[in-house]
PDB file of C-alpha atoms in Angstrom:
ATOM      1  CA  SER N1307     109.760 107.190 105.606  1.00 87.00           C
ATOM      2  CA  GLY N1308     111.415 110.354 106.871  1.00 87.00           C
ATOM      3  CA  ASP N1309     111.127 113.365 109.157  1.00 90.00           C
ATOM      4  CA  LEU N1310     111.172 117.144 108.748  1.00 90.00           C
ATOM      5  CA  ARG N1311     111.573 119.716 111.495  1.00 90.00           C
ATOM      6  CA  ILE N1312     108.460 121.815 111.924  1.00 91.00           C
ATOM      7  CA  GLU N1313     110.616 124.888 111.250  1.00 91.00           C
ATOM      8  CA  SER N1314     111.374 123.701 107.710  1.00 90.00           C
ATOM      9  CA  PRO N1315     109.638 125.804 105.019  1.00 90.00           C
ATOM     10  CA  GLN N1316     108.644 122.526 103.339  1.00 88.00           C
ATOM     11  CA  ALA N1317     106.777 121.339 106.452  1.00 89.00           C
ATOM     12  CA  SER N1318     103.592 122.804 105.086  1.00 87.00           C
ATOM     13  CA  ALA N1319     100.516 121.641 103.227  1.00 83.00           C
ATOM     14  CA  THR N1320     101.744 123.883 100.429  1.00 86.00           C
ATOM     15  CA  TYR N1321     104.499 121.338  99.769  1.00 90.00           C
ATOM     16  CA  ILE N1322     103.268 118.139 101.413  1.00 91.00           C
ATOM     17  CA  ARG N1323      99.788 116.756 100.934  1.00 91.00           C
ATOM     18  CA  PRO N1324      99.298 113.002 101.551  1.00 92.00           C
ATOM     19  CA  GLY N1325      97.859 111.260  98.531  1.00 91.00           C
ATOM     20  CA  THR N1326      99.144 113.760  95.973  1.00 91.00           C
ATOM     21  CA  THR N1327     102.699 114.896  96.842  1.00 93.00           C
ATOM     22  CA  GLU N1328     105.392 112.872  95.085  1.00 93.00           C
ATOM     23  CA  ILE N1329     109.026 112.468  96.127  1.00 90.00           C
ATOM     24  CA  LYS N1330     112.111 111.542  94.143  1.00 87.00           C
ATOM     25  CA  VAL N1331     115.180 110.373  96.047  1.00 86.00           C
ATOM     26  CA  TYR N1332     118.794 111.133  95.178  1.00 87.00           C
ATOM     27  CA  ARG N1333     121.881 109.401  96.483  1.00 86.00           C
ATOM     28  CA  ASP N1334     125.130 111.318  95.896  1.00 87.00           C
ATOM     29  CA  SER N1335     123.373 113.428  93.224  1.00 87.00           C
ATOM     30  CA  ASP N1336     122.162 110.296  91.394  1.00 88.00           C
ATOM     31  CA  LEU N1337     118.440 109.672  91.090  1.00 85.00           C
ATOM     32  CA  ILE N1338     117.587 106.197  92.406  1.00 85.00           C
ATOM     33  CA  ASP N1339     115.274 103.911  90.467  1.00 82.00           C
ATOM     34  CA  GLU N1340     112.318 104.276  92.843  1.00 84.00           C
ATOM     35  CA  ALA N1341     110.071 107.286  93.483  1.00 89.00           C
ATOM     36  CA  PHE N1342     107.280 107.729  95.979  1.00 92.00           C
ATOM     37  CA  ARG N1343     103.965 109.400  96.729  1.00 93.00           C
ATOM     38  CA  VAL N1344     103.378 110.596 100.268  1.00 93.00           C
ATOM     39  CA  SER N1345     100.756 108.255 101.755  1.00 93.00           C
ATOM     40  CA  SER N1346     100.545 109.595 105.307  1.00 94.00           C
ATOM     41  CA  LEU N1347     101.776 112.433 107.518  1.00 92.00           C
ATOM     42  CA  SER N1348     102.088 112.759 111.266  1.00 92.00           C
ATOM     43  CA  VAL N1349     103.188 115.523 113.624  1.00 91.00           C
ATOM     44  CA  ASP N1350     105.065 114.474 116.784  1.00 91.00           C
ATOM     45  CA  ARG N1351     106.052 116.787 119.609  1.00 90.00           C
ATOM     46  CA  THR N1352     108.801 116.089 122.150  1.00 87.00           C
ATOM     47  CA  ALA N1353     110.292 118.319 124.813  1.00 87.00           C
ATOM     48  CA  SER N1354     112.986 119.496 122.429  1.00 86.00           C
ATOM     49  CA  SER N1355     111.441 119.510 118.969  1.00 87.00           C
ATOM     50  CA  THR N1356     108.427 119.045 116.753  1.00 90.00           C
ATOM     51  CA  ARG N1357     108.806 116.780 113.732  1.00 91.00           C
ATOM     52  CA  VAL N1358     106.660 116.105 110.728  1.00 92.00           C
ATOM     53  CA  GLY N1359     106.836 112.432 109.815  1.00 92.00           C
ATOM     54  CA  LEU N1360     106.291 111.286 106.250  1.00 92.00           C
ATOM     55  CA  GLN N1361     105.473 107.812 104.948  1.00 93.00           C
ATOM     56  CA  GLY N1362     105.747 107.144 101.241  1.00 92.00           C
ATOM     57  CA  ASP N1363     104.720 104.304  98.944  1.00 93.00           C
ATOM     58  CA  GLY N1364     106.353 103.495  95.604  1.00 91.00           C
ATOM     59  CA  TRP N1365     104.619 104.617  92.439  1.00 90.00           C
ATOM     60  CA  MET N1366     103.531 101.017  91.975  1.00 91.00           C
ATOM     61  CA  SER N1367     100.977 101.797  94.703  1.00 92.00           C
ATOM     62  CA  TYR N1368      98.917 103.775  92.183  1.00 94.00           C
ATOM     63  CA  LEU N1369      98.001 100.405  90.692  1.00 95.00           C
ATOM     64  CA  GLN N1370      96.595  99.298  94.061  1.00 93.00           C
ATOM     65  CA  ASP N1371      93.831 101.895  93.720  1.00 93.00           C
ATOM     66  CA  LEU N1372      92.855 100.778  90.201  1.00 96.00           C
ATOM     67  CA  LEU N1373      90.994  97.684  89.015  1.00 97.00           C
ATOM     68  CA  ALA N1374      91.428  95.044  86.376  1.00 96.00           C
ATOM     69  CA  LEU N1375      87.766  94.757  85.476  1.00 96.00           C
ATOM     70  CA  LYS N1376      85.821  91.546  85.076  1.00 95.00           C
ATOM     71  CA  ASN N1377      86.339  89.935  81.647  1.00 93.00           C
ATOM     72  CA  ALA N1378      89.611  91.813  81.012  1.00 94.00           C
ATOM     73  CA  ASN N1379      90.775  88.557  79.427  1.00 95.00           C
ATOM     74  CA  TYR N1380      93.696  87.600  77.201  1.00 96.00           C
ATOM     75  CA  THR N1381      94.350  84.458  75.176  1.00 95.00           C
ATOM     76  CA  ALA N1382      97.876  83.278  74.290  1.00 96.00           C
ATOM     77  CA  THR N1383      99.309  86.770  74.763  1.00 97.00           C
ATOM     78  CA  ALA N1384     102.803  87.814  75.805  1.00 97.00           C
ATOM     79  CA  GLN N1385     102.676  88.195  79.577  1.00 97.00           C
ATOM     80  CA  SER N1386     104.230  91.667  79.639  1.00 97.00           C
ATOM     81  CA  SER N1387     101.579  92.763  77.137  1.00 98.00           C
ATOM     82  CA  ILE N1388      98.817  91.407  79.377  1.00 97.00           C
ATOM     83  CA  ALA N1389     100.131  93.325  82.404  1.00 98.00           C
ATOM     84  CA  TRP N1390     100.589  96.518  80.402  1.00 98.00           C
ATOM     85  CA  GLY N1391      97.175  96.091  78.757  1.00 97.00           C
ATOM     86  CA  TRP N1392      95.466  96.118  82.159  1.00 97.00           C
ATOM     87  CA  ILE N1393      97.384  99.253  83.181  1.00 98.00           C
ATOM     88  CA  ASN N1394      96.770 101.027  79.897  1.00 97.00           C
ATOM     89  CA  THR N1395      93.057 100.223  79.916  1.00 97.00           C
ATOM     90  CA  ALA N1396      92.677 101.385  83.521  1.00 97.00           C
ATOM     91  CA  GLN N1397      94.420 104.687  82.780  1.00 97.00           C
ATOM     92  CA  THR N1398      91.904 105.496  80.035  1.00 97.00           C
ATOM     93  CA  ARG N1399      89.178 105.816  82.634  1.00 97.00           C
ATOM     94  CA  SER N1400      88.341 109.311  83.874  1.00 96.00           C
ATOM     95  CA  GLY N1401      90.839 110.592  86.456  1.00 94.00           C
ATOM     96  CA  ALA N1402      92.968 107.425  86.298  1.00 96.00           C
ATOM     97  CA  ASP N1403      95.820 108.654  84.087  1.00 96.00           C
ATOM     98  CA  TYR N1404      98.821 108.607  86.428  1.00 95.00           C
ATOM     99  CA  GLY N1405     101.252 109.043  83.555  1.00 95.00           C
ATOM    100  CA  ILE N1406     102.593 105.490  83.676  1.00 96.00           C
ATOM    101  CA  THR N1407     104.000 104.430  80.313  1.00 97.00           C
ATOM    102  CA  ARG N1408     105.274 101.141  78.966  1.00 98.00           C
ATOM    103  CA  GLY N1409     108.973 100.670  79.592  1.00 96.00           C
ATOM    104  CA  LEU N1410     111.277  97.700  79.169  1.00 94.00           C
ATOM    105  CA  VAL N1411     109.899  94.652  77.357  1.00 96.00           C
ATOM    106  CA  PRO N1412     111.905  91.437  77.909  1.00 94.00           C
ATOM    107  CA  SER N1413     113.459  89.767  74.894  1.00 93.00           C
ATOM    108  CA  THR N1414     111.925  86.490  76.081  1.00 94.00           C
ATOM    109  CA  ASP N1415     108.244  87.043  76.797  1.00 96.00           C
ATOM    110  CA  PRO N1416     106.239  83.807  77.348  1.00 95.00           C
ATOM    111  CA  THR N1417     102.561  83.795  76.411  1.00 96.00           C
ATOM    112  CA  LYS N1418      99.716  83.160  78.831  1.00 95.00           C
ATOM    113  CA  THR N1419      95.950  82.878  78.812  1.00 95.00           C
ATOM    114  CA  VAL N1420      94.152  84.602  81.663  1.00 94.00           C
ATOM    115  CA  ARG N1421      90.565  85.320  82.663  1.00 92.00           C
ATOM    116  CA  ILE N1422      89.418  87.917  85.186  1.00 93.00           C
ATOM    117  CA  GLN N1423      86.335  86.309  86.715  1.00 90.00           C
ATOM    118  CA  ASP N1424      85.511  89.291  88.936  1.00 93.00           C
ATOM    119  CA  ASP N1425      86.901  92.783  89.344  1.00 95.00           C
ATOM    120  CA  LYS N1426      90.348  92.522  90.899  1.00 94.00           C
ATOM    121  CA  GLU N1427      92.832  95.020  92.320  1.00 96.00           C
ATOM    122  CA  LEU N1428      95.104  95.819  89.380  1.00 97.00           C
ATOM    123  CA  LEU N1429      98.424  95.357  91.160  1.00 96.00           C
ATOM    124  CA  GLN N1430      97.248  92.024  92.615  1.00 95.00           C
ATOM    125  CA  ALA N1431      96.189  90.853  89.153  1.00 96.00           C
ATOM    126  CA  ILE N1432      99.709  91.561  87.863  1.00 96.00           C
ATOM    127  CA  VAL N1433     101.313  89.869  90.886  1.00 94.00           C
ATOM    128  CA  ASP N1434      99.145  86.789  90.364  1.00 93.00           C
ATOM    129  CA  LEU N1435     100.116  86.703  86.680  1.00 94.00           C
ATOM    130  CA  SER N1436     103.814  87.131  87.512  1.00 93.00           C
ATOM    131  CA  GLU N1437     103.779  84.210  89.952  1.00 89.00           C
ATOM    132  CA  ARG N1438     102.458  81.674  87.449  1.00 87.00           C
ATOM    133  CA  SER N1439     104.826  79.411  85.505  1.00 86.00           C
ATOM    134  CA  ASN N1440     107.402  81.340  83.455  1.00 89.00           C
ATOM    135  CA  GLY N1441     106.935  84.217  85.873  1.00 90.00           C
ATOM    136  CA  PHE N1442     108.507  87.642  85.730  1.00 94.00           C
ATOM    137  CA  ASP N1443     109.589  90.615  87.829  1.00 93.00           C
ATOM    138  CA  PHE N1444     108.353  94.154  87.252  1.00 94.00           C
ATOM    139  CA  ALA N1445     108.678  97.706  88.546  1.00 92.00           C
ATOM    140  CA  VAL N1446     107.487 101.249  87.960  1.00 93.00           C
ATOM    141  CA  ASP N1447     110.689 103.280  87.956  1.00 90.00           C
ATOM    142  CA  ALA N1448     111.323 106.936  88.771  1.00 88.00           C
ATOM    143  CA  GLY N1449     110.489 107.832  85.146  1.00 90.00           C
ATOM    144  CA  ARG N1450     106.984 106.309  85.534  1.00 93.00           C
ATOM    145  CA  ARG N1451     107.919 103.476  83.169  1.00 95.00           C
ATOM    146  CA  PHE N1452     106.377 100.049  83.762  1.00 96.00           C
ATOM    147  CA  ASN N1453     109.316  97.689  83.241  1.00 95.00           C
ATOM    148  CA  VAL N1454     109.087  93.925  82.953  1.00 95.00           C
ATOM    149  CA  TYR N1455     112.051  91.597  83.490  1.00 93.00           C
ATOM    150  CA  TYR N1456     112.124  87.918  82.533  1.00 91.00           C
ATOM    151  CA  PRO N1457     112.661  85.782  84.376  1.00 80.00           C
ATOM    152  CA  GLN N1458     113.866  88.257  86.961  1.00 72.00           C
ATOM    153  CA  ARG N1459     115.663  91.558  87.184  1.00 58.00           C
ATOM    154  CA  GLY N1460     118.882  90.016  88.391  1.00 56.00           C
ATOM    155  CA  ASP N1461     120.994  89.627  91.474  1.00 55.00           C
ATOM    156  CA  THR N1462     122.777  92.532  93.153  1.00 58.00           C
ATOM    157  CA  THR N1463     125.788  91.608  95.311  1.00 61.00           C
ATOM    158  CA  ASN N1464     127.331  95.021  95.924  1.00 72.00           C
ATOM    159  CA  LEU N1465     125.216  95.925  98.954  1.00 75.00           C
ATOM    160  CA  SER N1466     126.694  95.074 102.347  1.00 82.00           C
ATOM    161  CA  LEU N1467     124.610  95.341 105.512  1.00 85.00           C
ATOM    162  CA  ASP N1468     126.927  95.995 108.475  1.00 89.00           C
ATOM    163  CA  SER N1469     125.670  96.289 112.025  1.00 89.00           C
ATOM    164  CA  ALA N1470     126.543  99.669 113.593  1.00 85.00           C
ATOM    165  CA  VAL N1471     127.762 100.891 110.193  1.00 87.00           C
ATOM    166  CA  ASN N1472     124.801 101.174 107.848  1.00 87.00           C
ATOM    167  CA  VAL N1473     122.297  99.088 109.819  1.00 91.00           C
ATOM    168  CA  ILE N1474     120.585 101.000 112.631  1.00 88.00           C
ATOM    169  CA  ASP N1475     119.066  98.025 114.395  1.00 91.00           C
ATOM    170  CA  TRP N1476     118.184  94.401 113.817  1.00 91.00           C
ATOM    171  CA  SER N1477     116.497  91.564 115.669  1.00 91.00           C
ATOM    172  CA  VAL N1478     116.018  87.804 115.567  1.00 88.00           C
ATOM    173  CA  GLU N1479     112.756  86.076 116.447  1.00 88.00           C
ATOM    174  CA  TRP N1480     112.784  82.433 117.558  1.00 89.00           C
ATOM    175  CA  ASP N1481     109.177  81.256 117.743  1.00 90.00           C
ATOM    176  CA  ALA N1482     108.393  77.899 119.344  1.00 90.00           C
ATOM    177  CA  GLY N1483     105.010  78.879 120.776  1.00 90.00           C
ATOM    178  CA  PRO N1484     101.617  77.209 120.232  1.00 90.00           C
ATOM    179  CA  GLY N1485     100.933  76.560 116.590  1.00 89.00           C
ATOM    180  CA  ALA N1486     104.502  77.333 115.479  1.00 91.00           C
ATOM    181  CA  LEU N1487     105.707  73.730 115.584  1.00 94.00           C
ATOM    182  CA  VAL N1488     104.283  70.411 114.366  1.00 95.00           C
ATOM    183  CA  THR N1489     105.937  67.186 115.434  1.00 96.00           C
ATOM    184  CA  ASP N1490     102.953  64.930 114.588  1.00 97.00           C
ATOM    185  CA  ALA N1491     100.653  65.654 111.631  1.00 96.00           C
ATOM    186  CA  ARG N1492      97.390  63.982 110.666  1.00 96.00           C
ATOM    187  CA  ILE N1493      96.395  64.618 107.045  1.00 95.00           C
ATOM    188  CA  ARG N1494      92.883  64.014 105.745  1.00 93.00           C
ATOM    189  CA  GLY N1495      91.793  63.710 102.139  1.00 91.00           C
ATOM    190  CA  GLY N1496      88.621  62.829 100.269  1.00 89.00           C
ATOM    191  CA  PRO N1497      85.982  60.312 101.413  1.00 91.00           C
ATOM    192  CA  GLY N1498      87.831  57.349  99.875  1.00 90.00           C
ATOM    193  CA  SER N1499      91.096  57.988 101.703  1.00 92.00           C
ATOM    194  CA  THR N1500      92.396  57.109 105.139  1.00 93.00           C
ATOM    195  CA  THR N1501      94.081  59.508 107.544  1.00 94.00           C
ATOM    196  CA  GLN N1502      97.822  59.662 106.886  1.00 95.00           C
ATOM    197  CA  THR N1503     100.336  60.619 109.537  1.00 96.00           C
ATOM    198  CA  GLY N1504     103.839  62.010 109.800  1.00 96.00           C
ATOM    199  CA  SER N1505     106.050  62.505 112.817  1.00 96.00           C
ATOM    200  CA  ASP N1506     109.498  63.681 113.919  1.00 96.00           C
ATOM    201  CA  THR N1507     110.555  61.877 117.085  1.00 96.00           C
ATOM    202  CA  THR N1508     113.702  63.959 117.555  1.00 95.00           C
ATOM    203  CA  ALA N1509     111.697  67.180 117.615  1.00 95.00           C
ATOM    204  CA  ARG N1510     109.097  65.516 119.863  1.00 95.00           C
ATOM    205  CA  ASP N1511     111.809  64.587 122.381  1.00 95.00           C
ATOM    206  CA  THR N1512     112.922  68.220 122.441  1.00 94.00           C
ATOM    207  CA  TYR N1513     109.629  70.141 122.414  1.00 93.00           C
ATOM    208  CA  GLY N1514     107.015  67.559 123.427  1.00 95.00           C
ATOM    209  CA  ARG N1515     104.250  66.409 121.176  1.00 95.00           C
ATOM    210  CA  ARG N1516     102.887  69.185 118.921  1.00 95.00           C
ATOM    211  CA  GLU N1517      99.912  67.952 116.883  1.00 96.00           C
ATOM    212  CA  ALA N1518      98.107  69.317 113.838  1.00 95.00           C
ATOM    213  CA  SER N1519      95.162  67.951 111.869  1.00 95.00           C
ATOM    214  CA  ILE N1520      95.009  69.243 108.309  1.00 93.00           C
ATOM    215  CA  THR N1521      92.581  68.670 105.444  1.00 92.00           C
ATOM    216  CA  TYR N1522      94.704  68.394 102.302  1.00 90.00           C
ATOM    217  CA  SER N1523      91.779  68.160  99.890  1.00 85.00           C
ATOM    218  CA  GLY N1524      88.204  67.036 100.067  1.00 84.00           C
ATOM    219  CA  VAL N1525      88.439  65.350  96.662  1.00 83.00           C
ATOM    220  CA  ILE N1526      91.884  63.707  96.601  1.00 86.00           C
ATOM    221  CA  ASP N1527      91.784  60.069  97.728  1.00 90.00           C
ATOM    222  CA  ASP N1528      95.377  59.116  96.865  1.00 91.00           C
ATOM    223  CA  ASN N1529      96.898  57.977 100.157  1.00 93.00           C
ATOM    224  CA  THR N1530     100.404  58.110  98.702  1.00 93.00           C
ATOM    225  CA  VAL N1531      99.969  61.813  97.995  1.00 91.00           C
ATOM    226  CA  LEU N1532      98.515  62.423 101.459  1.00 94.00           C
ATOM    227  CA  SER N1533     101.339  60.494 103.152  1.00 94.00           C
ATOM    228  CA  ALA N1534     103.956  62.496 101.264  1.00 93.00           C
ATOM    229  CA  TYR N1535     102.253  65.701 102.321  1.00 94.00           C
ATOM    230  CA  ALA N1536     102.208  64.589 105.974  1.00 95.00           C
ATOM    231  CA  THR N1537     105.958  63.975 105.789  1.00 94.00           C
ATOM    232  CA  ARG N1538     106.507  67.395 104.229  1.00 92.00           C
ATOM    233  CA  VAL N1539     104.420  69.215 106.850  1.00 93.00           C
ATOM    234  CA  VAL N1540     106.476  67.712 109.665  1.00 95.00           C
ATOM    235  CA  SER N1541     109.742  68.354 107.798  1.00 93.00           C
ATOM    236  CA  ASP N1542     108.834  72.015 107.335  1.00 90.00           C
ATOM    237  CA  ARG N1543     107.443  72.650 110.837  1.00 92.00           C
ATOM    238  CA  ALA N1544     109.224  70.303 113.253  1.00 92.00           C
ATOM    239  CA  ASN N1545     111.787  72.948 114.260  1.00 89.00           C
ATOM    240  CA  PRO N1546     111.474  76.687 114.825  1.00 83.00           C
ATOM    241  CA  VAL N1547     112.756  79.045 112.160  1.00 70.00           C
TER     242      VAL N1547
END
């Protein structure tokens, strides 16, 4: 997001039109990896100035407005090829060519089998694919290249966030309200199971009894599985985050 003064020559529909205008961003004369399309515009007036506010979404957002159509299926295909196949097919439809090309292909590229049962938002289809076993990371860079990284792009450790230096503001939320905590869980399974329970007495002494009744599965009758899940629910939710 960003602001322009109304006096700026660029604060005009000639230069800025939400939905079509695209923005590249430079830092110290270097083009950063991400580019944006303007998604919304607002004009705000105060006593001292009028500003035009811009909100942009990454070029990946173009994929949110396209579909992976029903039966766009792949069998035992490299996962980066599946993702690119959906993009490439979508861009062949009239008016859908956003100029996205295939970029980096990982040297290790596990295969997957996938079925599209009903039309699905294209970006969500890729996200769902990337979150399955042997998942991957991906990005549309400033050159409109669809890059895939396996298993992930990597870790960056050279960015430091310092309060009052390069961080404008920050906040901490400590939620212990209704529904946020569970000190006593009751877990239900299929018709052949019994209700399994889990509890955290230490948390109960601090916050009082906080109960939750959860259906784990209507078909799983394994009480050992249900008991383990009850323990995990309490472990995850007995204290505020």
